[in-house]
Every structure is written in C-alpha cells, then in structure tokens.
PDB file of C-alpha atoms and ligand atoms in Angstrom:
ATOM      1  CA  MET K   1      51.006  21.670 130.178  1.00  0.00           C
ATOM      2  CA  SER K   2      54.197  23.127 131.552  1.00  0.00           C
ATOM      3  CA  SER K   3      55.953  21.403 134.420  1.00  0.00           C
ATOM      4  CA  SER K   4      55.030  24.332 136.655  1.00  0.00           C
ATOM      5  CA  SER K   5      51.374  23.390 136.323  1.00  0.00           C
ATOM      6  CA  ALA K   6      51.998  19.853 137.529  1.00  0.00           C
ATOM      7  CA  SER K   7      51.680  20.716 141.196  1.00  0.00           C
ATOM      8  CA  SER K   8      48.378  22.512 140.723  1.00  0.00           C
ATOM      9  CA  VAL K   9      47.147  19.583 138.682  1.00  0.00           C
ATOM     10  CA  ALA K  10      48.206  17.188 141.409  1.00  0.00           C
ATOM     11  CA  ALA K  11      46.520  19.376 144.012  1.00  0.00           C
ATOM     12  CA  LYS K  12      43.347  19.324 141.975  1.00  0.00           C
ATOM     13  CA  ALA K  13      43.514  15.574 141.639  1.00  0.00           C
ATOM     14  CA  VAL K  14      43.942  15.199 145.414  1.00  0.00           C
ATOM     15  CA  SER K  15      40.837  17.274 145.988  1.00  0.00           C
ATOM     16  CA  THR K  16      38.634  14.933 143.962  1.00  0.00           C
ATOM     17  CA  SER K  17      37.951  11.293 144.658  1.00  0.00           C
ATOM     18  CA  GLY K  18      38.331   9.815 141.154  1.00  0.00           C
ATOM     19  CA  GLN K  19      39.471   6.246 140.988  1.00  0.00           C
ATOM     20  CA  TYR K  20      42.525   6.942 138.833  1.00  0.00           C
ATOM     21  CA  ASN K  21      43.826  10.057 140.474  1.00  0.00           C
ATOM     22  CA  SER K  22      46.478   8.409 142.582  1.00  0.00           C
ATOM     23  CA  ARG K  23      47.977   6.840 139.480  1.00  0.00           C
ATOM     24  CA  TYR K  24      47.845  10.135 137.712  1.00  0.00           C
ATOM     25  CA  ILE K  25      49.559  11.948 140.576  1.00  0.00           C
ATOM     26  CA  SER K  26      52.309   9.352 140.751  1.00  0.00           C
ATOM     27  CA  LYS K  27      52.835   9.858 137.032  1.00  0.00           C
ATOM     28  CA  LYS K  28      53.213  13.624 137.378  1.00  0.00           C
ATOM     29  CA  MET K  29      55.359  13.530 140.504  1.00  0.00           C
ATOM     30  CA  SER K  30      57.680  11.020 138.937  1.00  0.00           C
ATOM     31  CA  SER K  31      59.347  13.901 137.139  1.00  0.00           C
ATOM     32  CA  SER K  32      60.856  14.920 140.468  1.00  0.00           C
ATOM     33  CA  PRO K  33      64.225  13.220 141.156  1.00  0.00           C
ATOM     34  CA  MET K  34      62.902  11.998 144.508  1.00  0.00           C
ATOM     35  CA  MET K  35      60.222   9.951 142.799  1.00  0.00           C
ATOM     36  CA  MET K  36      62.144   8.149 140.084  1.00  0.00           C
ATOM     37  CA  GLU K  37      60.708   4.779 141.105  1.00  0.00           C
ATOM     38  CA  ALA K  38      57.401   5.856 139.582  1.00  0.00           C
ATOM     39  CA  SER K  39      58.951   6.566 136.180  1.00  0.00           C
ATOM     40  CA  ALA K  40      57.360   3.522 134.556  1.00  0.00           C
ATOM     41  CA  GLU K  41      54.102   5.440 134.561  1.00  0.00           C
ATOM     42  CA  GLU K  42      55.588   8.650 133.238  1.00  0.00           C
ATOM     43  CA  GLU K  43      54.661   7.653 129.711  1.00  0.00           C
ATOM     44  CA  SER K  44      50.889   7.954 129.946  1.00  0.00           C
ATOM     45  CA  HIS K  45      49.199  10.895 128.251  1.00  0.00           C
ATOM     46  CA  PHE K  46      45.571  11.787 127.710  1.00  0.00           C
ATOM     47  CA  ALA K  47      44.667  13.576 124.524  1.00  0.00           C
ATOM     48  CA  LEU K  48      41.319  14.669 123.136  1.00  0.00           C
ATOM     49  CA  ILE K  49      40.218  15.570 119.694  1.00  0.00           C
ATOM     50  CA  LEU K  50      37.416  18.130 119.544  1.00  0.00           C
ATOM     51  CA  GLY K  51      35.529  19.403 116.551  1.00  0.00           C
ATOM     52  CA  LYS K  52      32.320  19.684 114.642  1.00  0.00           C
ATOM     53  CA  PRO K  53      30.539  16.569 113.386  1.00  0.00           C
ATOM     54  CA  GLY K  54      32.020  15.533 110.076  1.00  0.00           C
ATOM     55  CA  GLY K  55      35.021  17.757 110.661  1.00  0.00           C
ATOM     56  CA  GLY K  56      37.469  14.921 110.169  1.00  0.00           C
ATOM     57  CA  LYS K  57      38.046  13.870 113.787  1.00  0.00           C
ATOM     58  CA  GLY K  58      38.218  10.246 112.660  1.00  0.00           C
ATOM     59  CA  THR K  59      40.685  11.020 109.851  1.00  0.00           C
ATOM     60  CA  ILE K  60      42.999  13.089 112.045  1.00  0.00           C
ATOM     61  CA  SER K  61      42.806  10.479 114.828  1.00  0.00           C
ATOM     62  CA  GLY K  62      43.933   7.794 112.377  1.00  0.00           C
ATOM     63  CA  LYS K  63      46.972   9.855 111.419  1.00  0.00           C
ATOM     64  CA  ILE K  64      47.826  10.599 115.060  1.00  0.00           C
ATOM     65  CA  LEU K  65      47.680   6.878 115.892  1.00  0.00           C
ATOM     66  CA  LYS K  66      50.137   6.077 113.106  1.00  0.00           C
ATOM     67  CA  ASP K  67      52.691   8.631 114.323  1.00  0.00           C
ATOM     68  CA  PHE K  68      52.046   8.177 118.047  1.00  0.00           C
ATOM     69  CA  PRO K  69      51.322   4.460 118.419  1.00  0.00           C
ATOM     70  CA  GLN K  70      51.406   4.679 122.222  1.00  0.00           C
ATOM     71  CA  PHE K  71      47.826   6.019 122.121  1.00  0.00           C
ATOM     72  CA  HIS K  72      44.779   3.785 122.361  1.00  0.00           C
ATOM     73  CA  HIS K  73      41.953   5.193 120.291  1.00  0.00           C
ATOM     74  CA  VAL K  74      38.561   5.417 121.983  1.00  0.00           C
ATOM     75  CA  SER K  75      35.933   6.781 119.589  1.00  0.00           C
ATOM     76  CA  SER K  76      32.501   7.372 121.112  1.00  0.00           C
ATOM     77  CA  GLY K  77      30.858   7.202 117.672  1.00  0.00           C
ATOM     78  CA  ASP K  78      32.483   3.816 116.923  1.00  0.00           C
ATOM     79  CA  LEU K  79      31.489   2.462 120.348  1.00  0.00           C
ATOM     80  CA  LEU K  80      27.903   3.583 119.760  1.00  0.00           C
ATOM     81  CA  ARG K  81      27.752   2.159 116.233  1.00  0.00           C
ATOM     82  CA  ASN K  82      28.944  -1.217 117.605  1.00  0.00           C
ATOM     83  CA  HIS K  83      26.094  -1.226 120.097  1.00  0.00           C
ATOM     84  CA  VAL K  84      23.603  -0.220 117.425  1.00  0.00           C
ATOM     85  CA  ARG K  85      24.821  -3.008 115.145  1.00  0.00           C
ATOM     86  CA  LYS K  86      24.551  -5.611 117.913  1.00  0.00           C
ATOM     87  CA  GLU K  87      21.152  -4.211 118.954  1.00  0.00           C
ATOM     88  CA  THR K  88      22.105  -4.031 122.635  1.00  0.00           C
ATOM     89  CA  THR K  89      19.780  -2.184 125.030  1.00  0.00           C
ATOM     90  CA  LEU K  90      22.106   0.814 124.878  1.00  0.00           C
ATOM     91  CA  GLY K  91      22.331   0.545 121.084  1.00  0.00           C
ATOM     92  CA  ILE K  92      18.565   0.568 120.671  1.00  0.00           C
ATOM     93  CA  LYS K  93      18.239   3.633 122.927  1.00  0.00           C
ATOM     94  CA  ALA K  94      21.117   5.476 121.240  1.00  0.00           C
ATOM     95  CA  ALA K  95      20.009   4.779 117.657  1.00  0.00           C
ATOM     96  CA  GLN K  96      17.025   7.094 117.815  1.00  0.00           C
ATOM     97  CA  TYR K  97      19.115  10.061 118.982  1.00  0.00           C
ATOM     98  CA  MET K  98      21.839   9.382 116.417  1.00  0.00           C
ATOM     99  CA  LYS K  99      19.374   9.146 113.550  1.00  0.00           C
ATOM    100  CA  GLU K 100      17.999  12.592 114.376  1.00  0.00           C
ATOM    101  CA  GLY K 101      21.441  14.130 114.764  1.00  0.00           C
ATOM    102  CA  LYS K 102      20.904  14.600 118.514  1.00  0.00           C
ATOM    103  CA  LEU K 103      23.364  13.881 121.280  1.00  0.00           C
ATOM    104  CA  VAL K 104      22.958  10.628 123.170  1.00  0.00           C
ATOM    105  CA  PRO K 105      22.190  11.445 126.866  1.00  0.00           C
ATOM    106  CA  ASP K 106      25.190  12.177 129.085  1.00  0.00           C
ATOM    107  CA  ASP K 107      24.662   9.340 131.582  1.00  0.00           C
ATOM    108  CA  LEU K 108      24.722   6.717 128.822  1.00  0.00           C
ATOM    109  CA  MET K 109      27.791   8.274 127.216  1.00  0.00           C
ATOM    110  CA  VAL K 110      29.817   8.658 130.411  1.00  0.00           C
ATOM    111  CA  GLY K 111      29.148   5.011 131.346  1.00  0.00           C
ATOM    112  CA  LEU K 112      29.995   3.749 127.869  1.00  0.00           C
ATOM    113  CA  VAL K 113      33.248   5.675 127.382  1.00  0.00           C
ATOM    114  CA  MET K 114      34.550   5.271 130.933  1.00  0.00           C
ATOM    115  CA  ASP K 115      33.871   1.514 130.846  1.00  0.00           C
ATOM    116  CA  GLU K 116      35.877   1.232 127.641  1.00  0.00           C
ATOM    117  CA  SER K 117      38.701   3.473 128.902  1.00  0.00           C
ATOM    118  CA  THR K 118      39.160   1.782 132.289  1.00  0.00           C
ATOM    119  CA  GLN K 119      41.195  -1.121 130.889  1.00  0.00           C
ATOM    120  CA  TYR K 120      43.792   1.342 129.536  1.00  0.00           C
ATOM    121  CA  LEU K 121      43.756   3.705 132.515  1.00  0.00           C
ATOM    122  CA  GLU K 122      44.325   0.821 134.911  1.00  0.00           C
ATOM    123  CA  LYS K 123      47.457  -0.161 133.003  1.00  0.00           C
ATOM    124  CA  GLY K 124      48.691   3.447 132.947  1.00  0.00           C
ATOM    125  CA  GLU K 125      48.461   3.579 129.151  1.00  0.00           C
ATOM    126  CA  SER K 126      47.837   6.622 126.962  1.00  0.00           C
ATOM    127  CA  LEU K 127      44.457   7.436 125.478  1.00  0.00           C
ATOM    128  CA  LEU K 128      43.246   9.434 122.508  1.00  0.00           C
ATOM    129  CA  LEU K 129      39.561  10.196 122.991  1.00  0.00           C
ATOM    130  CA  ASP K 130      37.636  11.016 119.828  1.00  0.00           C
ATOM    131  CA  GLY K 131      34.073  12.352 120.019  1.00  0.00           C
ATOM    132  CA  PHE K 132      33.962  12.431 123.821  1.00  0.00           C
ATOM    133  CA  PRO K 133      33.403  14.639 125.761  1.00  0.00           C
ATOM    134  CA  ARG K 134      30.783  16.527 123.777  1.00  0.00           C
ATOM    135  CA  THR K 135      29.161  18.438 126.655  1.00  0.00           C
ATOM    136  CA  VAL K 136      30.437  20.223 129.752  1.00  0.00           C
ATOM    137  CA  VAL K 137      28.736  17.550 131.910  1.00  0.00           C
ATOM    138  CA  GLN K 138      30.744  14.852 130.107  1.00  0.00           C
ATOM    139  CA  ALA K 139      33.969  16.883 130.424  1.00  0.00           C
ATOM    140  CA  LYS K 140      33.455  17.269 134.169  1.00  0.00           C
ATOM    141  CA  ALA K 141      32.768  13.549 134.584  1.00  0.00           C
ATOM    142  CA  LEU K 142      35.959  12.801 132.680  1.00  0.00           C
ATOM    143  CA  SER K 143      38.004  15.217 134.783  1.00  0.00           C
ATOM    144  CA  ASP K 144      37.098  13.193 137.890  1.00  0.00           C
ATOM    145  CA  SER K 145      39.133  10.310 136.518  1.00  0.00           C
ATOM    146  CA  VAL K 146      41.898  11.719 134.341  1.00  0.00           C
ATOM    147  CA  HIS K 147      43.763  14.914 133.691  1.00  0.00           C
ATOM    148  CA  ILE K 148      43.708  15.824 130.010  1.00  0.00           C
ATOM    149  CA  ASP K 149      47.149  16.842 128.742  1.00  0.00           C
ATOM    150  CA  MET K 150      46.415  17.875 125.156  1.00  0.00           C
ATOM    151  CA  VAL K 151      43.296  18.936 123.288  1.00  0.00           C
ATOM    152  CA  VAL K 152      43.371  19.170 119.498  1.00  0.00           C
ATOM    153  CA  ASN K 153      40.512  21.427 118.378  1.00  0.00           C
ATOM    154  CA  LEU K 154      39.660  21.107 114.683  1.00  0.00           C
ATOM    155  CA  ASP K 155      38.107  24.347 113.515  1.00  0.00           C
ATOM    156  CA  ILE K 156      36.501  23.650 110.145  1.00  0.00           C
ATOM    157  CA  PRO K 157      34.051  25.993 108.366  1.00  0.00           C
ATOM    158  CA  ASN K 158      30.413  24.857 108.323  1.00  0.00           C
ATOM    159  CA  GLU K 159      30.191  25.063 104.496  1.00  0.00           C
ATOM    160  CA  THR K 160      33.030  22.566 104.178  1.00  0.00           C
ATOM    161  CA  ILE K 161      31.257  20.148 106.498  1.00  0.00           C
ATOM    162  CA  VAL K 162      27.853  20.402 104.836  1.00  0.00           C
ATOM    163  CA  GLU K 163      29.446  19.907 101.406  1.00  0.00           C
ATOM    164  CA  ARG K 164      31.469  16.937 102.565  1.00  0.00           C
ATOM    165  CA  LEU K 165      28.716  15.083 104.409  1.00  0.00           C
ATOM    166  CA  THR K 166      25.909  15.644 101.958  1.00  0.00           C
ATOM    167  CA  ASP K 167      28.204  14.459  99.169  1.00  0.00           C
ATOM    168  CA  ARG K 168      28.401  10.899 100.585  1.00  0.00           C
ATOM    169  CA  TRP K 169      25.974   8.313  99.171  1.00  0.00           C
ATOM    170  CA  ILE K 170      25.777   4.604  99.906  1.00  0.00           C
ATOM    171  CA  HIS K 171      24.458   1.404  98.373  1.00  0.00           C
ATOM    172  CA  GLU K 172      22.710   0.038 101.444  1.00  0.00           C
ATOM    173  CA  PRO K 173      22.703  -3.737 100.754  1.00  0.00           C
ATOM    174  CA  SER K 174      26.483  -3.874 100.100  1.00  0.00           C
ATOM    175  CA  GLY K 175      27.697  -0.893 102.159  1.00  0.00           C
ATOM    176  CA  ARG K 176      29.543   0.517  99.091  1.00  0.00           C
ATOM    177  CA  ILE K 177      30.262   4.218  99.620  1.00  0.00           C
ATOM    178  CA  TYR K 178      30.397   6.856  96.890  1.00  0.00           C
ATOM    179  CA  SER K 179      31.294  10.512  96.941  1.00  0.00           C
ATOM    180  CA  TYR K 180      30.420  12.819  94.062  1.00  0.00           C
ATOM    181  CA  ALA K 181      33.669  14.720  94.644  1.00  0.00           C
ATOM    182  CA  TYR K 182      36.096  11.818  95.157  1.00  0.00           C
ATOM    183  CA  LYS K 183      34.507   8.582  93.967  1.00  0.00           C
ATOM    184  CA  PRO K 184      31.425   9.238  91.850  1.00  0.00           C
ATOM    185  CA  PRO K 185      29.225   6.343  90.672  1.00  0.00           C
ATOM    186  CA  LYS K 186      29.375   5.630  86.922  1.00  0.00           C
ATOM    187  CA  VAL K 187      25.700   6.571  86.632  1.00  0.00           C
ATOM    188  CA  GLU K 188      24.412   9.334  88.882  1.00  0.00           C
ATOM    189  CA  GLY K 189      22.369   7.934  91.781  1.00  0.00           C
ATOM    190  CA  LEU K 190      23.009   4.252  90.948  1.00  0.00           C
ATOM    191  CA  ASP K 191      25.330   1.566  92.353  1.00  0.00           C
ATOM    192  CA  ASP K 192      28.105   0.572  89.902  1.00  0.00           C
ATOM    193  CA  GLU K 193      27.673  -3.182  90.387  1.00  0.00           C
ATOM    194  CA  THR K 194      23.950  -3.723  90.793  1.00  0.00           C
ATOM    195  CA  GLY K 195      22.484  -0.570  89.227  1.00  0.00           C
ATOM    196  CA  GLU K 196      20.327  -0.210  92.336  1.00  0.00           C
ATOM    197  CA  PRO K 197      19.567   3.261  93.748  1.00  0.00           C
ATOM    198  CA  LEU K 198      21.984   4.941  96.170  1.00  0.00           C
ATOM    199  CA  VAL K 199      20.711   6.466  99.421  1.00  0.00           C
ATOM    200  CA  GLN K 200      22.047   8.921 101.981  1.00  0.00           C
ATOM    201  CA  ARG K 201      22.733   7.816 105.547  1.00  0.00           C
ATOM    202  CA  HIS K 202      20.067   9.308 107.827  1.00  0.00           C
ATOM    203  CA  ASP K 203      22.619  11.423 109.610  1.00  0.00           C
ATOM    204  CA  ASP K 204      24.168  12.678 106.338  1.00  0.00           C
ATOM    205  CA  LYS K 205      20.958  14.271 105.082  1.00  0.00           C
ATOM    206  CA  PRO K 206      21.265  18.065 104.834  1.00  0.00           C
ATOM    207  CA  GLU K 207      18.591  18.742 107.477  1.00  0.00           C
ATOM    208  CA  THR K 208      20.238  16.298 109.902  1.00  0.00           C
ATOM    209  CA  VAL K 209      23.706  17.707 109.223  1.00  0.00           C
ATOM    210  CA  ARG K 210      22.353  21.157 110.049  1.00  0.00           C
ATOM    211  CA  ALA K 211      20.777  19.820 113.262  1.00  0.00           C
ATOM    212  CA  ARG K 212      24.124  18.244 114.233  1.00  0.00           C
ATOM    213  CA  LEU K 213      25.966  21.522 113.617  1.00  0.00           C
ATOM    214  CA  GLU K 214      23.443  23.430 115.746  1.00  0.00           C
ATOM    215  CA  GLN K 215      23.777  20.837 118.462  1.00  0.00           C
ATOM    216  CA  TYR K 216      27.543  21.338 118.304  1.00  0.00           C
ATOM    217  CA  ASP K 217      27.261  25.122 118.700  1.00  0.00           C
ATOM    218  CA  GLU K 218      24.941  24.760 121.645  1.00  0.00           C
ATOM    219  CA  SER K 219      26.440  21.854 123.601  1.00  0.00           C
ATOM    220  CA  THR K 220      29.978  21.164 122.446  1.00  0.00           C
ATOM    221  CA  SER K 221      31.488  24.529 121.486  1.00  0.00           C
ATOM    222  CA  PRO K 222      31.623  25.659 125.185  1.00  0.00           C
ATOM    223  CA  LEU K 223      34.256  22.938 125.645  1.00  0.00           C
ATOM    224  CA  VAL K 224      36.702  24.982 123.559  1.00  0.00           C
ATOM    225  CA  GLN K 225      36.658  27.682 126.249  1.00  0.00           C
ATOM    226  CA  TYR K 226      36.650  25.071 129.017  1.00  0.00           C
ATOM    227  CA  TYR K 227      39.895  23.477 127.830  1.00  0.00           C
ATOM    228  CA  GLU K 228      41.399  26.795 126.777  1.00  0.00           C
ATOM    229  CA  ASN K 229      40.994  27.928 130.385  1.00  0.00           C
ATOM    230  CA  ASN K 230      42.885  24.805 131.447  1.00  0.00           C
ATOM    231  CA  GLY K 231      45.721  25.797 129.093  1.00  0.00           C
ATOM    232  CA  VAL K 232      45.774  22.504 127.213  1.00  0.00           C
ATOM    233  CA  LEU K 233      43.961  23.363 123.966  1.00  0.00           C
ATOM    234  CA  LYS K 234      45.286  24.240 120.536  1.00  0.00           C
ATOM    235  CA  SER K 235      42.991  25.131 117.609  1.00  0.00           C
ATOM    236  CA  PHE K 236      43.745  24.170 114.024  1.00  0.00           C
ATOM    237  CA  HIS K 237      41.924  25.986 111.236  1.00  0.00           C
ATOM    238  CA  GLY K 238      41.478  24.717 107.705  1.00  0.00           C
ATOM    239  CA  THR K 239      39.430  22.713 105.270  1.00  0.00           C
ATOM    240  CA  GLN K 240      41.637  19.712 104.458  1.00  0.00           C
ATOM    241  CA  SER K 241      42.905  17.075 106.862  1.00  0.00           C
ATOM    242  CA  ASP K 242      46.109  16.592 104.834  1.00  0.00           C
ATOM    243  CA  VAL K 243      47.007  20.257 105.292  1.00  0.00           C
ATOM    244  CA  ILE K 244      45.952  20.447 108.928  1.00  0.00           C
ATOM    245  CA  TYR K 245      47.591  17.252 110.139  1.00  0.00           C
ATOM    246  CA  PRO K 246      51.303  18.225 109.858  1.00  0.00           C
ATOM    247  CA  LYS K 247      50.575  21.165 112.177  1.00  0.00           C
ATOM    248  CA  VAL K 248      48.814  18.885 114.633  1.00  0.00           C
ATOM    249  CA  LYS K 249      51.747  16.508 114.543  1.00  0.00           C
ATOM    250  CA  SER K 250      54.362  19.133 115.311  1.00  0.00           C
ATOM    251  CA  TRP K 251      52.259  20.555 118.158  1.00  0.00           C
ATOM    252  CA  LEU K 252      51.856  17.088 119.719  1.00  0.00           C
ATOM    253  CA  GLU K 253      55.619  16.483 119.394  1.00  0.00           C
ATOM    254  CA  LYS K 254      56.245  19.742 121.234  1.00  0.00           C
ATOM    255  CA  CYS K 255      53.818  18.719 123.976  1.00  0.00           C
ATOM    256  CA  PHE K 256      55.577  15.381 124.360  1.00  0.00           C
ATOM    257  CA  ASP K 257      58.957  17.161 124.615  1.00  0.00           C
ATOM    258  CA  HIS K 258      57.639  19.386 127.402  1.00  0.00           C
ATOM    259  CA  HIS K 259      56.375  16.379 129.303  1.00  0.00           C
ATOM    260  CA  GLN K 260      59.692  14.543 129.268  1.00  0.00           C
TER     261      GLN K 260
HETATM  262  P1  LIG D 301      33.393  12.815 112.726  1.00  0.00           P
HETATM  263  O1  LIG D 301      32.801  12.681 111.380  1.00  0.00           O
HETATM  264  O2  LIG D 301      34.187  14.069 112.909  1.00  0.00           O
HETATM  265  O3  LIG D 301      34.125  11.603 113.179  1.00  0.00           O
HETATM  266  P2  LIG D 301      30.662  12.691 113.802  1.00  0.00           P
HETATM  267  O4  LIG D 301      30.034  13.640 114.784  1.00  0.00           O
HETATM  268  O5  LIG D 301      30.126  12.668 112.427  1.00  0.00           O
HETATM  269  O6  LIG D 301      32.212  12.989 113.808  1.00  0.00           O
HETATM  270  P3  LIG D 301      30.600  10.487 115.638  1.00  0.00           P
HETATM  271  O7  LIG D 301      31.534  11.132 116.579  1.00  0.00           O
HETATM  272  O8  LIG D 301      30.952   9.190 115.113  1.00  0.00           O
HETATM  273  O9  LIG D 301      30.412  11.278 114.299  1.00  0.00           O
HETATM  274  O10 LIG D 301      29.148  10.490 116.342  1.00  0.00           O
HETATM  275  C1  LIG D 301      27.965  10.007 115.719  1.00  0.00           C
HETATM  276  C2  LIG D 301      26.751  10.252 116.589  1.00  0.00           C
HETATM  277  O11 LIG D 301      26.893   9.550 117.830  1.00  0.00           O
HETATM  278  C3  LIG D 301      26.551  11.709 117.024  1.00  0.00           C
HETATM  279  O12 LIG D 301      25.816  12.447 116.078  1.00  0.00           O
HETATM  280  C4  LIG D 301      25.759  11.535 118.343  1.00  0.00           C
HETATM  281  O13 LIG D 301      24.397  11.250 118.099  1.00  0.00           O
HETATM  282  C5  LIG D 301      26.387  10.294 118.931  1.00  0.00           C
HETATM  283  N1  LIG D 301      27.514  10.617 119.844  1.00  0.00           N
HETATM  284  C6  LIG D 301      28.823  10.314 119.658  1.00  0.00           C
HETATM  285  N2  LIG D 301      29.571  10.742 120.699  1.00  0.00           N
HETATM  286  C7  LIG D 301      28.722  11.327 121.573  1.00  0.00           C
HETATM  287  C8  LIG D 301      28.883  11.968 122.836  1.00  0.00           C
HETATM  288  N3  LIG D 301      30.086  12.118 123.412  1.00  0.00           N
HETATM  289  N4  LIG D 301      27.766  12.465 123.447  1.00  0.00           N
HETATM  290  C9  LIG D 301      26.560  12.323 122.891  1.00  0.00           C
HETATM  291  N5  LIG D 301      26.340  11.734 121.705  1.00  0.00           N
HETATM  292  C10 LIG D 301      27.393  11.231 121.038  1.00  0.00           C
HETATM  293 MG1  LIG D 302      33.573   9.812 114.045  1.00  0.00          MG
END
C-alpha cells in the first residue's frame, strides 16, 4: 500500500514469471523521478471485493464503478451466469455446482476470470474483481499475474444474509423479482400480472443459502487473513449497503491518494 512497500512488491514480481509482471513493475517504478517515461501506466490499480454470498458485493461494486469509473468490473458470478445461459461446455459443468451452492472448481474459475481480465491487463487498465478469488488457490493464481492494491472486505452478519436471500421470490416465465420486504406481490405467493405462483431461485433456498455460507467459512474466509497479511485489506461491518458504502468510498479515495 505505502510507497515503501513498492520495492518489495517489485522484488516479489521479479521472482515470479507471470505474464503481466513487467508491466506491473514499470507501473510501480514510474513513481521514481528516474522513470517518468513510464507514467502512462501509473494509473492502473487492482481492487478486489470480498464477502459472503449475498452480502451485497454486486451492489457495492456498482457504487464503486460510478464513483471510480476507471475500474473495469469483472464479476465471476456474472461470467458464470452468461455461460450457463448460453449453455457452453463450461456453463453446463458450472451449473450443477452453482445450483447446490458449491464452488465451481478452481481450474475452471482461474481460466475463466484470467481470460476475461487479460484484455484489460494488457492495456494497463484498472480492474475491480468481484467474486474472485474465492479460495487460496485462486488467490495464488491471481498473484502470479497481478499485484492487488486494495481489498474491500464486506463483513455482514449471517442473519442479515439469510433474511435477505430467502426473501427474494421470482416469477420464472417473466423473470419478475419480488421481495417481501421491499417489493411484495399484491397477493402472497402469486405474480401480480399473471397470478401464477412465485418460486425461489435454487440458490436462494434456505438450505442452499446455508450451504453457501458454510462454503464461505471453509474456503473463502481464509482470504481475509491472506490479504490482511499483505497489508492491503480493509473490513467494513454493517447490514446495509447504503450505510457501508460511504466508508468504502473514503477508504478507496485515501488509497488512491497514497498511490499518486
Ligand atoms: P453476491 O450476492 O454478494 O454478489 P453471490 O455469492 O450470491 O454474491 P456470485 O458471486 O454471483 O453470487 O456467485 C454465484 C455462484 O457462482 C457461487 O455460489 C458459486 O457457485 C459460483 N462462483 C462464483 N465465483 C466463484 C469463484 N471465484 N469460485 C468458485 N465458484 C464461484
Ligand atoms: Mg454477485
């Protein structure tokens, strides 16, 4: 984070053989007066958003992108859902894991996210990764290619997540979404327009939500320590994205100031 860590970061990057390290090093070293010619690449930053499933990663990412438009948003969940919708080979494989609230295997995920990110990394642009990495294996694979500058960790209580996810009901044929707390149907359990029954998404069912939270504790929560050890993580506690976000924003602004 601080400029004093730049040399150790550069040293680390030299010691690995990742494809993008040289670009990354030139970015960091450009802060030295001797290297001003590299300043065009000084702008790129890599941020991650970590947190439990249904903890509002998508919502907070959307707000970050509005205030920090230099970021490209890469959401592993959105990438996967695209593949599922198009019924690609990867989509068909992934769908089964997603339905059961399990993590999609690391090799598939690393390939998918790195393929998507390459176009931005090659241009020296900034990335906001949402939903990836979710395991230490994924984090290590990522660290071969990029140095992560900022990690926003959303720390949301489990009760809030279970309430929020199990409250969402959909009318499958139209995709209309209801929430008993925010947008209840006129008649309980029925679609407003057709009167047909509402259903829960497979991965929003209480037993699946619980499985996803357990999966998080087991596989993803070690990443909090991993990035804390790297000195790039900040945790934000709370139950509402609107309350949490202003704190996230001011932390990111501070990080950007330090990088200038
Ligand atoms: P949020 O609601 O906070 O955006 P989420 O966990 O509900 O988060 P996604 O991030 O969209 O939703 O992920 C949906 C599903 O896709 C996960 O339950 C998992 O099966 C799969 N998935 C997404 N990212 C990964 C990843 N990095 N590794 C393994 N599986 C993943
Ligand atoms: Mg998501």
